[in-house]
Tab-separated table of C-alpha atoms in Angstrom:
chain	number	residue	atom	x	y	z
D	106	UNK	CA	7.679	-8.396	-8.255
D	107	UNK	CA	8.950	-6.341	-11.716
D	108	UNK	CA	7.296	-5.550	-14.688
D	109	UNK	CA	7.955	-7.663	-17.489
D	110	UNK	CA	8.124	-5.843	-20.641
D	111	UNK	CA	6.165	-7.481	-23.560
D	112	UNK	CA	9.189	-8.799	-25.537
D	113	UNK	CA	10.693	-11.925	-24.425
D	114	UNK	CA	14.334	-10.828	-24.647
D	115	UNK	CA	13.937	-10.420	-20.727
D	116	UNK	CA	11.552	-12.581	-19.348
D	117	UNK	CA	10.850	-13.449	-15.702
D	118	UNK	CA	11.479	-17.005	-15.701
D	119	UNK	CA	8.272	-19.129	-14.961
D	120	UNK	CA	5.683	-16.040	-15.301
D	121	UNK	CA	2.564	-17.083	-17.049
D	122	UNK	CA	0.892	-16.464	-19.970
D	123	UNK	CA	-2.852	-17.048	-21.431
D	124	UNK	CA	-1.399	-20.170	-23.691
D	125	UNK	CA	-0.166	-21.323	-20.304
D	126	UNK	CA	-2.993	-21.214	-17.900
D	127	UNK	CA	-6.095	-23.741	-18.209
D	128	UNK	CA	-9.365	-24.224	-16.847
D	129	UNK	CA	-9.140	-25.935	-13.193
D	130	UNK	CA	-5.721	-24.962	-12.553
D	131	UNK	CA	-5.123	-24.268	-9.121
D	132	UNK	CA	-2.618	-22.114	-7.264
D	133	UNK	CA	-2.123	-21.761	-3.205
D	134	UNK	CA	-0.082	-18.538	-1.574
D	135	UNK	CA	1.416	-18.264	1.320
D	136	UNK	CA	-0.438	-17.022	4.831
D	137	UNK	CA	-0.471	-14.160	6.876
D	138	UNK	CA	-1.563	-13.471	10.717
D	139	UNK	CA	-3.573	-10.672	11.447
D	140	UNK	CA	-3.833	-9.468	14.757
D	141	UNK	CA	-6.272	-6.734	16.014
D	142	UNK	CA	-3.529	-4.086	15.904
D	143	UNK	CA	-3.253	-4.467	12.034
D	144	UNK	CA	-7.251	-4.448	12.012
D	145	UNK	CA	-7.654	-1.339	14.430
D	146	UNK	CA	-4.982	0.652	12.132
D	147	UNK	CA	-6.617	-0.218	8.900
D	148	UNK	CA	-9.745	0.530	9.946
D	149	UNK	CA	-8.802	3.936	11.154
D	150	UNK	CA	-7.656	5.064	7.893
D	151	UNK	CA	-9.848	3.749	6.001
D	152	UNK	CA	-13.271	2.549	7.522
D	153	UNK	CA	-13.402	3.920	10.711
D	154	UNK	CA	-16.605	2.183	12.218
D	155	UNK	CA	-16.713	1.269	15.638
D	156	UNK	CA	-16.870	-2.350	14.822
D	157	UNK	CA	-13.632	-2.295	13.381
D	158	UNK	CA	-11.874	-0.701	15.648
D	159	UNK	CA	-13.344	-1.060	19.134
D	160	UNK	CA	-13.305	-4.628	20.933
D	161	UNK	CA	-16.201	-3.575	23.185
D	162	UNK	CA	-18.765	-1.300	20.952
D	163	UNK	CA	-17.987	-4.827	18.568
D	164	UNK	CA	-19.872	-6.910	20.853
D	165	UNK	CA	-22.709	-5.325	20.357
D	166	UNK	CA	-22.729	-5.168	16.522
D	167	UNK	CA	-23.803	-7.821	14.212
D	168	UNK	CA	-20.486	-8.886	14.433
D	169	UNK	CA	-20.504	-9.951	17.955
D	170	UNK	CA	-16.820	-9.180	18.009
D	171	UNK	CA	-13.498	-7.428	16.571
D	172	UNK	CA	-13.712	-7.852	13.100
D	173	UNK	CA	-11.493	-6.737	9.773
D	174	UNK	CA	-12.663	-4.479	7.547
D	175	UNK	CA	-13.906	-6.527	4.091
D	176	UNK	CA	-11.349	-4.175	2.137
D	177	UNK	CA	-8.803	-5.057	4.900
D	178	UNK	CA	-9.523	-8.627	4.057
D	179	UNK	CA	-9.214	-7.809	0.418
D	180	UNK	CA	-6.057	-6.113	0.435
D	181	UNK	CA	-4.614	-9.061	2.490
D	182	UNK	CA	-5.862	-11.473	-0.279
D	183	UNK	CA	-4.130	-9.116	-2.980
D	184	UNK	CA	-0.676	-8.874	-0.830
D	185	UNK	CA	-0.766	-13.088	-0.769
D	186	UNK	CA	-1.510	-13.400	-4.436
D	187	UNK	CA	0.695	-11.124	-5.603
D	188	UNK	CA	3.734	-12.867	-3.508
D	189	UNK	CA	3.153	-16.510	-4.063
D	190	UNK	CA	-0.433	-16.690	-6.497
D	191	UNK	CA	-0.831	-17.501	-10.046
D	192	UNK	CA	2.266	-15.398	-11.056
D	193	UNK	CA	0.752	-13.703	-14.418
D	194	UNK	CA	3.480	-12.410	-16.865
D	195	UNK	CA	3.104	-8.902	-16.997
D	196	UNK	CA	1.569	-8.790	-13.319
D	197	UNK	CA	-2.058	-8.524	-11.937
D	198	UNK	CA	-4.462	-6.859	-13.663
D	199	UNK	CA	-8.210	-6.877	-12.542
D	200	UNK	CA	-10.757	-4.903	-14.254
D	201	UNK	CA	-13.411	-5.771	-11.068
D	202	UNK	CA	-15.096	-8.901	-10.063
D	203	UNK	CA	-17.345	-10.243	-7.531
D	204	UNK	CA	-16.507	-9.828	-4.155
D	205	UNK	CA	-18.747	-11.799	-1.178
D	206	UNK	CA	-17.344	-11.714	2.259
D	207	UNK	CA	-19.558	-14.359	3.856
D	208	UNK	CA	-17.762	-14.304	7.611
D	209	UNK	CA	-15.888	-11.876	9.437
D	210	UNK	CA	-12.364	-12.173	9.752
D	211	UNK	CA	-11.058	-11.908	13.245
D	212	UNK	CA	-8.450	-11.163	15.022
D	213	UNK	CA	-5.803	-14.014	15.255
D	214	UNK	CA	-6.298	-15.194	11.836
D	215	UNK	CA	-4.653	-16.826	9.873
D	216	UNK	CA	-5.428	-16.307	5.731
D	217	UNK	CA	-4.585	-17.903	2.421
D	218	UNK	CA	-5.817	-17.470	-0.990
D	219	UNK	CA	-6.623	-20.429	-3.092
D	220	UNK	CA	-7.383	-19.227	-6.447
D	221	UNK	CA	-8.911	-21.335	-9.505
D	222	UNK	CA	-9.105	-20.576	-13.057
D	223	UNK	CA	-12.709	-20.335	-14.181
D	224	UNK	CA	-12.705	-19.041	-17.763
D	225	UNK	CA	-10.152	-18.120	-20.024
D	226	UNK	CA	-11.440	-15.616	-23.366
D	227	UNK	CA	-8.843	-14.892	-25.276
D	228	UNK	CA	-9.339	-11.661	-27.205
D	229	UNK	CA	-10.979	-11.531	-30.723
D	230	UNK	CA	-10.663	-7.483	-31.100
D	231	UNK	CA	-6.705	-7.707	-29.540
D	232	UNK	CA	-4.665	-10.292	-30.487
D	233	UNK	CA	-2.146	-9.792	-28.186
D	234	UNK	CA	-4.322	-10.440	-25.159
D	235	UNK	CA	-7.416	-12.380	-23.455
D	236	UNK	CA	-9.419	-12.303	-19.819
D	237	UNK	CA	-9.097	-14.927	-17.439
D	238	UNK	CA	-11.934	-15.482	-14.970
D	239	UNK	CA	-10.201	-16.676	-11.899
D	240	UNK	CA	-11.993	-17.178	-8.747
D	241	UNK	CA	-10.169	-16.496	-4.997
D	242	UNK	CA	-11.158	-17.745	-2.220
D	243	UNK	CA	-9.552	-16.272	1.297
D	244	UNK	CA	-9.772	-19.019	4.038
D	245	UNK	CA	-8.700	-18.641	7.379
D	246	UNK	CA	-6.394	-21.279	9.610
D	247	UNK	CA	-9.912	-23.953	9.898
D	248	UNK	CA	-10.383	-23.648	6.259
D	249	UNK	CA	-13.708	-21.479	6.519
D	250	UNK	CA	-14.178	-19.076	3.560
D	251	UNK	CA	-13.360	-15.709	4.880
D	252	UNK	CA	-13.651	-14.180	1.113
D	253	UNK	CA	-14.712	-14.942	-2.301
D	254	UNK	CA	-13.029	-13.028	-5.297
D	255	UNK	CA	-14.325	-13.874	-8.966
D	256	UNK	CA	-12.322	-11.715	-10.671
D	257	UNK	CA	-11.831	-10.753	-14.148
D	258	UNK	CA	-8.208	-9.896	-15.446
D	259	UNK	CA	-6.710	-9.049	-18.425
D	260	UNK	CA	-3.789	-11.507	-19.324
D	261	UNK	CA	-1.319	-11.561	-22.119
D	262	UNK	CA	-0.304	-13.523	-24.802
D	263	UNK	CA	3.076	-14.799	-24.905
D	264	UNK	CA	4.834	-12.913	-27.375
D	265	UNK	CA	5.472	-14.269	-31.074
D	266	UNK	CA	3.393	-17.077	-29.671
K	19	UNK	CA	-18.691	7.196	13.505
K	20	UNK	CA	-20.165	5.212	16.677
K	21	UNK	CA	-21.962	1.580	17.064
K	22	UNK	CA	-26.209	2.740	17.505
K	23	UNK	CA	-27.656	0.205	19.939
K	24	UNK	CA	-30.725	-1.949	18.587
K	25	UNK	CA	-33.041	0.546	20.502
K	26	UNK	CA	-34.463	3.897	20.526
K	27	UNK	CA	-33.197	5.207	23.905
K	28	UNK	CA	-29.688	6.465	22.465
K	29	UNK	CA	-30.391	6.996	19.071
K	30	UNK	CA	-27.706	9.265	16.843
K	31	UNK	CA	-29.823	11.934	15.098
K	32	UNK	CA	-30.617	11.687	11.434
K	33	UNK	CA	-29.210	8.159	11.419
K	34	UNK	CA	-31.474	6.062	8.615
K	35	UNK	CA	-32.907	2.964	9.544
K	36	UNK	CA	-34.713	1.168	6.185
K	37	UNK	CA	-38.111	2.620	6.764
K	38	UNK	CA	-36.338	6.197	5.656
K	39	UNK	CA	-34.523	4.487	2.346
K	40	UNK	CA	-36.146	4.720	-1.004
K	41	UNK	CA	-34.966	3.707	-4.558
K	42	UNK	CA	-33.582	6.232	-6.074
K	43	UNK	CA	-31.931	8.406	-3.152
K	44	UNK	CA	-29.214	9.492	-3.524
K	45	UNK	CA	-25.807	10.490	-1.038
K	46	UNK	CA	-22.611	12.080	-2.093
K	47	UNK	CA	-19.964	12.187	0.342
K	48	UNK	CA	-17.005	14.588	0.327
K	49	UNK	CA	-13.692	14.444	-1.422
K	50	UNK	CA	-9.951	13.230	-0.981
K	51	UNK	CA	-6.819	14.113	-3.096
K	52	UNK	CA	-4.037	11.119	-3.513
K	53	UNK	CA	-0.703	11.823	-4.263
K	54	UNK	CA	2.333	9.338	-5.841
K	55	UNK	CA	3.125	9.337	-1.863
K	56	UNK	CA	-0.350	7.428	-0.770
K	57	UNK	CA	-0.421	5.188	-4.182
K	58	UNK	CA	2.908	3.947	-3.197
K	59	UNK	CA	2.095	3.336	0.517
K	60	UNK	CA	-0.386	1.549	-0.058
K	61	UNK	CA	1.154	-0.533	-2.600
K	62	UNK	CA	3.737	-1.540	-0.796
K	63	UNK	CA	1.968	-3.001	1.911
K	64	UNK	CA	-0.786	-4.480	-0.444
K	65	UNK	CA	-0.512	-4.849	-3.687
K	66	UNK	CA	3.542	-4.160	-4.540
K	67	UNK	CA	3.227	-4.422	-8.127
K	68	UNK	CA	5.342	-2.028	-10.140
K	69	UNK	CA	3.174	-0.223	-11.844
K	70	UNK	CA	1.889	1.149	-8.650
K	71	UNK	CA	5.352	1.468	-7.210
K	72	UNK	CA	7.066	3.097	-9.610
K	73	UNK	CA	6.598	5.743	-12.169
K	74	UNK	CA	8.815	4.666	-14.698
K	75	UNK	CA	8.320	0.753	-14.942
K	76	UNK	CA	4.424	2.069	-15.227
K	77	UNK	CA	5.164	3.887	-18.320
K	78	UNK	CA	5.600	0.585	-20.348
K	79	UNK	CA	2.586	-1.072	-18.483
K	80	UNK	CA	-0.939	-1.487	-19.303
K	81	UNK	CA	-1.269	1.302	-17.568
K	82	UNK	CA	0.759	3.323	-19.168
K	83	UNK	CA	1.743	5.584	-15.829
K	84	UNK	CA	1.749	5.501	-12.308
K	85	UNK	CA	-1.566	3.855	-11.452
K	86	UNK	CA	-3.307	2.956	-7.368
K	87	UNK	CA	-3.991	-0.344	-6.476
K	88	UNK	CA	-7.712	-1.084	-7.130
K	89	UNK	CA	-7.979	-2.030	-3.618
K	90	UNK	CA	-6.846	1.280	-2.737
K	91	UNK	CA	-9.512	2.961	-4.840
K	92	UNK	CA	-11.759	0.938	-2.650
K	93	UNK	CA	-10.821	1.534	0.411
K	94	UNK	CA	-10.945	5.301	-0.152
K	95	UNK	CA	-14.055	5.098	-1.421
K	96	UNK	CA	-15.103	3.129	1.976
K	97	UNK	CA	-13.573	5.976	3.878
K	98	UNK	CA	-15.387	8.729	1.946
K	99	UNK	CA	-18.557	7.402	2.879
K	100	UNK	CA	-18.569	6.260	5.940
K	101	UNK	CA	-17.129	9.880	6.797
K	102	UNK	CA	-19.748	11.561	4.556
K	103	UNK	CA	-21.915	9.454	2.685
K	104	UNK	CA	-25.373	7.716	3.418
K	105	UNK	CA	-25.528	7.418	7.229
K	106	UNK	CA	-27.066	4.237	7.840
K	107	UNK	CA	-28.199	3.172	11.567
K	108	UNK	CA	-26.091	0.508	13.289
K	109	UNK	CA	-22.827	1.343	10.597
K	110	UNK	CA	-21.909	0.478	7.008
K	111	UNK	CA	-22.323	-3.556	6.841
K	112	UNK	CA	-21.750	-4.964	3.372
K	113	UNK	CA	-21.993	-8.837	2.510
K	114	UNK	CA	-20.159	-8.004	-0.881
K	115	UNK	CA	-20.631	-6.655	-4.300
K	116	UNK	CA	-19.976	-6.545	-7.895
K	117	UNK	CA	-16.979	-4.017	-7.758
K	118	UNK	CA	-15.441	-2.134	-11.251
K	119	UNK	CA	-12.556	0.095	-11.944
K	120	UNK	CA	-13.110	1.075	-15.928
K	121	UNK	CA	-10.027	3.441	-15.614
K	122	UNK	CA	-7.111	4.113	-13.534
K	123	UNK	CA	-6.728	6.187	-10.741
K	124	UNK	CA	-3.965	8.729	-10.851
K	125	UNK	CA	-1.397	10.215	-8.854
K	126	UNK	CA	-3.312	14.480	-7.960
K	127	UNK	CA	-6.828	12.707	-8.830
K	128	UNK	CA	-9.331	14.124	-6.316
K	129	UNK	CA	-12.041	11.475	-5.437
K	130	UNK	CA	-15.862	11.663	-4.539
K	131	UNK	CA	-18.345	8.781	-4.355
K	132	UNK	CA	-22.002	9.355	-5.393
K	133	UNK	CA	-24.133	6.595	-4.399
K	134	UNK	CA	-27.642	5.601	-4.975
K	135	UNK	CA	-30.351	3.099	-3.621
K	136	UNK	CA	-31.160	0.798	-6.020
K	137	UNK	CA	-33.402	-1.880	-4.433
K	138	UNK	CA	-34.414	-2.414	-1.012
K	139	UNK	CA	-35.600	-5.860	0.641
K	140	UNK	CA	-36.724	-6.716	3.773
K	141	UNK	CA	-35.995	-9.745	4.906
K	142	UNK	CA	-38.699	-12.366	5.674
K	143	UNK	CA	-37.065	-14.393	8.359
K	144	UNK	CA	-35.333	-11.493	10.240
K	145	UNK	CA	-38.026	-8.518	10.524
K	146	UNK	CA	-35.502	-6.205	12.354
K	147	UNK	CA	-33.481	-6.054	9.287
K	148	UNK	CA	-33.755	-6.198	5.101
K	149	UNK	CA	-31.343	-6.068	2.227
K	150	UNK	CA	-30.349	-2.745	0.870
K	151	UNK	CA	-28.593	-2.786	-2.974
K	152	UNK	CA	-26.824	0.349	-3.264
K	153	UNK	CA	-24.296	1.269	-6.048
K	154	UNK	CA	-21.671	3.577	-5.223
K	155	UNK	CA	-19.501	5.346	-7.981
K	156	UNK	CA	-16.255	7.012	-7.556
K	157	UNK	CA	-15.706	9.725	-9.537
K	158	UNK	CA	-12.609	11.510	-10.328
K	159	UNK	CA	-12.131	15.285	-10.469
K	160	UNK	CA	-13.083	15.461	-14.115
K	161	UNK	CA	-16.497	13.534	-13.099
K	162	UNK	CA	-15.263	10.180	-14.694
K	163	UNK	CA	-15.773	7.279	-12.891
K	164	UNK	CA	-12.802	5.348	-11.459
K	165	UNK	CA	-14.952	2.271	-9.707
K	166	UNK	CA	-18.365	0.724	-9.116
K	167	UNK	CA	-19.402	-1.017	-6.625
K	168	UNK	CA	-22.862	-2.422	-6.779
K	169	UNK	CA	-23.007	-3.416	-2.713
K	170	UNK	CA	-25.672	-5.647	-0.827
K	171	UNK	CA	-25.965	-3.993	2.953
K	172	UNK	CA	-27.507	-5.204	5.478
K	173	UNK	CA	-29.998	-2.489	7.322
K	174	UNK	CA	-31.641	-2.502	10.091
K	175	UNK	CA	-35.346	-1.337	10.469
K	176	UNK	CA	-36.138	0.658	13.108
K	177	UNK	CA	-36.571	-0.378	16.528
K	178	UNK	CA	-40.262	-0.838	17.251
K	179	UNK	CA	-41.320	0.289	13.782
C-alpha cells in the first residue's frame, strides 16, 4: 500500500475518508493459512514459550496443543487488514485498543478479519481529523472467533471537504 | 523458557505461582535495540504500510519519520519478558488486554518493559488457578513510554497449596 499525501491532487482511488465511513459498515479481507512452521518461527523470536513452539510440552499446557502466539495472531490480523480491510486514506493508524484472544489459534488455520465500524468522533480540537472505533474480529475456517480487536484509529478528513 | 508440570516433583526454581504475587510488585526485564533493518522486517511481513517501510514516504506521515509497526512494539515487549520479566509458573498466558502506544517507536530506540501487578483474583470455579491484571509499560531509552498493555493472565496457584 503507499502513503497518500493529504492533498487530493494524487489520491489513491477508492481510499476512505471519515465523511465516508458510517456506523455498521462492514468490511471482510482476505485469509491466510498458518501452519505450525510459521507458529514455531514466530514464537522463537518473539515469545519463546514452550507452548508455542513445542507440539509435545503443548499437550500438557492449558492449551492442550500447538498453539500461535496472541501477537502472532495479531500481526496476522494486521497483514489481512492492511491488504484487503477497510482501506483508510492515509493508511492504518491505531493509537491501541482492546485486544481479547478468547481461543487459541492452531495450526492449520485458516483466518480472516471481519471488521465493523463502531464509533466515528470526528475531531473538535483538529479539524482536519476524527477517531473511528472499529472493532476486528479474527475467525478461523469454522467461523469461531480466534481474536477480538476494538481499536481506536485516527482517520482523516477528506481534504477541502 | 520450559512448560512446569501441574505438580511439585519438577518444579523450575524461583518460578511464581499466585500465592507469591502481590499488588504492587513489580518486574523489569532487560533491554533490546531496533534498528530501520528490524522495523522494516517486520513490516513487511505484517503490517507493510509505508510509513514503516520507508523513511522518506514517513516523513510526510502522521508520523512524521520512520515509525515500527505497533504490533512489533508488542511483540518485543512479549519477548523482553518472557526472557526477563516476571517468571510466572506454567508460562506467560494472557486472555487479552487494553494495549496503548502514546508515541512512536523509532529506528536506534532501546526498549525495556517495567511491569507491575495490579490486581489479583482467584478464581471461584477453578481453585488451581486465578486472574492476574498486570500492566506492562515499554519504555524507550529516554524512559518515555512507547506502549501499555494492561493484560489479564491466567496463573496458576501452587500445586497442593
Amino acid at each position: 500500500m503507499t502513503i497518500l499525501p493529504r492533498d487530493d491532487t494524487n489520491e489513491e482511488a477508492g481510499r476512505l475518508y471519515l465523511e465516508d465511513l458510517h456506523v455498521g459498515q462492514r468490511f471482510t479481507t482476505g485469509s491466510h493459512t498458518l501452519d505450525a512452521g510459521q507458529i514455531k518461527a514466530f514464537a522463537l523470536q518473539f515469545d519463546p514459550q514452550m507452548f508455542h513452539l513445542d507440539e509435545e510440552s503443548a499437550t500438557d499446557s492449558l492449551f492442550a496443543g500447538l498453539a500461535a502466539s496472541g501477537w502472532h495472531t495479531a500481526a496476522i490480523s494486521m497483514r489481512l487488514i492492511v491488504d484487503g480491510g477497510a482501506r483508510i486514506a492515509g493508511g492504518l493508524i491505531g493509537a491501541g485498543g482492546e485486544i481479547h484472544w478468547p481461543r487459541p489459534t492452531r495450526p492449520g488455520d485458516t483466518l480472516h478479519v471481519v471488521s465493523e465500524i463502531m464509533e466515528i468522533r470526528p475531531s473538535r480540537s483538529r479539524p482536519d481529523r476524527g477517531i473511528v472505533m472499529m472493532r476486528d474480529e479474527t475467525r478461523n475456517q469454522n467461523d469461531e472467533i480466534v481474536q477480538t480487536f476494538v481499536a481506536k484509529l485516527v482517520v482523516w478528513r477528506r481534504p477541502g471537504g
